[in-house]
XYZ file of C-alpha atoms in Angstrom:
142
model
C 0.000 0.000 0.000
C 1.080 3.557 -0.657
C 0.996 4.574 2.956
C 4.345 6.220 3.532
C 5.445 9.671 2.596
C 8.284 9.159 0.148
C 10.612 12.117 0.065
C 14.119 12.965 1.103
C 14.364 13.821 4.777
C 10.949 12.365 5.529
C 10.608 10.684 8.889
C 8.708 7.864 7.119
C 5.693 8.043 9.385
C 2.572 6.651 7.798
C -0.397 8.856 7.009
C -2.215 6.989 9.781
C 0.422 8.189 12.258
C 0.253 11.715 10.865
C -3.527 11.630 11.285
C -3.241 10.741 14.968
C -2.038 7.137 15.058
C -3.382 4.706 17.635
C -4.713 7.564 19.733
C -6.962 9.314 17.202
C -6.131 8.162 13.661
C -9.189 5.950 13.329
C -11.528 8.713 14.540
C -9.864 11.247 12.234
C -10.249 8.964 9.222
C -13.897 8.364 10.156
C -14.410 12.136 10.317
C -12.703 12.608 6.930
C -14.894 9.943 5.320
C -18.103 11.300 6.868
C -17.218 14.829 5.756
C -16.287 13.572 2.275
C -19.641 11.824 1.806
C -21.591 14.741 3.292
C -19.971 16.983 0.676
C -20.575 14.476 -2.127
C -24.197 14.169 -0.998
C -24.866 17.920 -0.997
C -22.466 19.764 -3.324
C -23.920 20.342 -6.826
C -20.403 20.013 -8.297
C -20.396 16.361 -7.216
C -23.924 15.446 -8.376
C -22.799 13.157 -11.237
C -20.497 11.314 -8.799
C -23.277 11.132 -6.202
C -25.631 9.710 -8.827
C -23.209 6.793 -9.361
C -23.773 5.705 -5.746
C -26.655 3.948 -4.008
C -29.299 6.243 -2.471
C -28.163 5.082 0.996
C -24.470 5.859 1.498
C -24.100 3.849 4.731
C -22.249 0.940 3.111
C -20.045 3.216 0.976
C -19.123 5.274 4.039
C -18.161 2.178 6.023
C -16.159 0.577 3.204
C -14.189 3.756 2.431
C -13.487 4.224 6.161
C -12.247 0.648 6.484
C -10.178 0.881 3.293
C -8.576 4.242 4.128
C -7.724 3.111 7.657
C -5.598 0.289 6.252
C -4.355 2.215 3.207
C -2.960 4.954 5.453
C -1.061 2.394 7.530
C -3.562 1.714 10.299
C -5.412 -1.489 11.124
C -6.324 -3.497 7.999
C -10.067 -3.356 8.688
C -11.164 -3.764 5.069
C -8.912 -6.737 4.356
C -9.951 -8.419 7.622
C -13.628 -8.176 6.654
C -13.637 -8.414 2.843
C -10.220 -9.658 1.756
C -8.033 -7.855 -0.777
C -9.681 -4.605 -1.917
C -9.352 -5.339 -5.673
C -10.278 -1.708 -6.244
C -10.325 -1.682 -10.041
C -12.383 -4.861 -10.237
C -14.902 -3.588 -7.687
C -15.259 -0.299 -9.575
C -15.553 -1.827 -13.078
C -19.388 -1.798 -13.117
C -19.223 2.010 -12.990
C -18.057 4.210 -15.839
C -15.287 6.209 -14.213
C -13.632 8.852 -16.336
C -11.633 11.973 -15.608
C -14.730 13.876 -14.500
C -15.693 11.282 -11.836
C -12.075 11.127 -10.658
C -11.902 14.897 -10.412
C -15.236 15.117 -8.565
C -14.019 12.490 -6.090
C -10.818 14.461 -5.518
C -12.794 17.711 -5.221
C -14.889 16.211 -2.402
C -11.834 14.755 -0.649
C -9.817 17.985 -0.822
C -12.831 20.037 0.252
C -13.273 17.670 3.222
C -9.620 18.103 4.207
C -9.986 21.896 3.968
C -13.192 21.795 6.001
C -11.391 19.762 8.686
C -8.482 22.258 8.641
C -5.767 19.762 7.702
C -2.217 21.073 7.743
C -1.342 22.255 4.200
C 1.696 20.013 3.905
C -0.205 16.911 5.024
C -3.141 17.794 2.776
C -0.915 18.143 -0.293
C 0.892 14.853 0.348
C -2.287 12.948 1.128
C -4.134 14.435 -1.863
C -1.223 13.535 -4.141
C -1.294 9.894 -3.026
C -5.108 9.711 -3.185
C -5.046 11.182 -6.694
C -2.957 8.215 -7.800
C -5.566 5.829 -6.410
C -8.471 7.809 -7.881
C -6.782 7.986 -11.277
C -6.155 4.220 -11.175
C -9.949 3.713 -10.880
C -10.561 5.259 -14.305
C -11.925 2.707 -16.746
C -13.288 5.105 -19.346
C -11.335 7.406 -21.657
C -11.993 11.130 -21.396
C -14.673 12.585 -19.180
């Protein structure tokens, strides 16, 4: 998993540790996911992305929380419950192009801003998440 900050002079702490580690990392990831989905559910800029999801976001919220907890370097909650994430395979039924990727990133970055993440952490986390979001694309163009 891409869970370490890779740059010269980095202390190599995982994102989970930077988000609070054992003490508060899980709660902070839960808050990020809840804020992300609240934005996706209400922001007109994310309506096409929202329309790709089930009317009830409960399952999506829980799965993203579990995935991000492990992806950031915390407990492997998703793998323990569902096995390997197989992200591309699980997202294949949905047409995901640049527009969906960008809407997803918009919601995630807006959530980080809303939660007042440190700029440096936000940039590094957004950069790594962009790689994951871009990997989900299965449709050329928008």
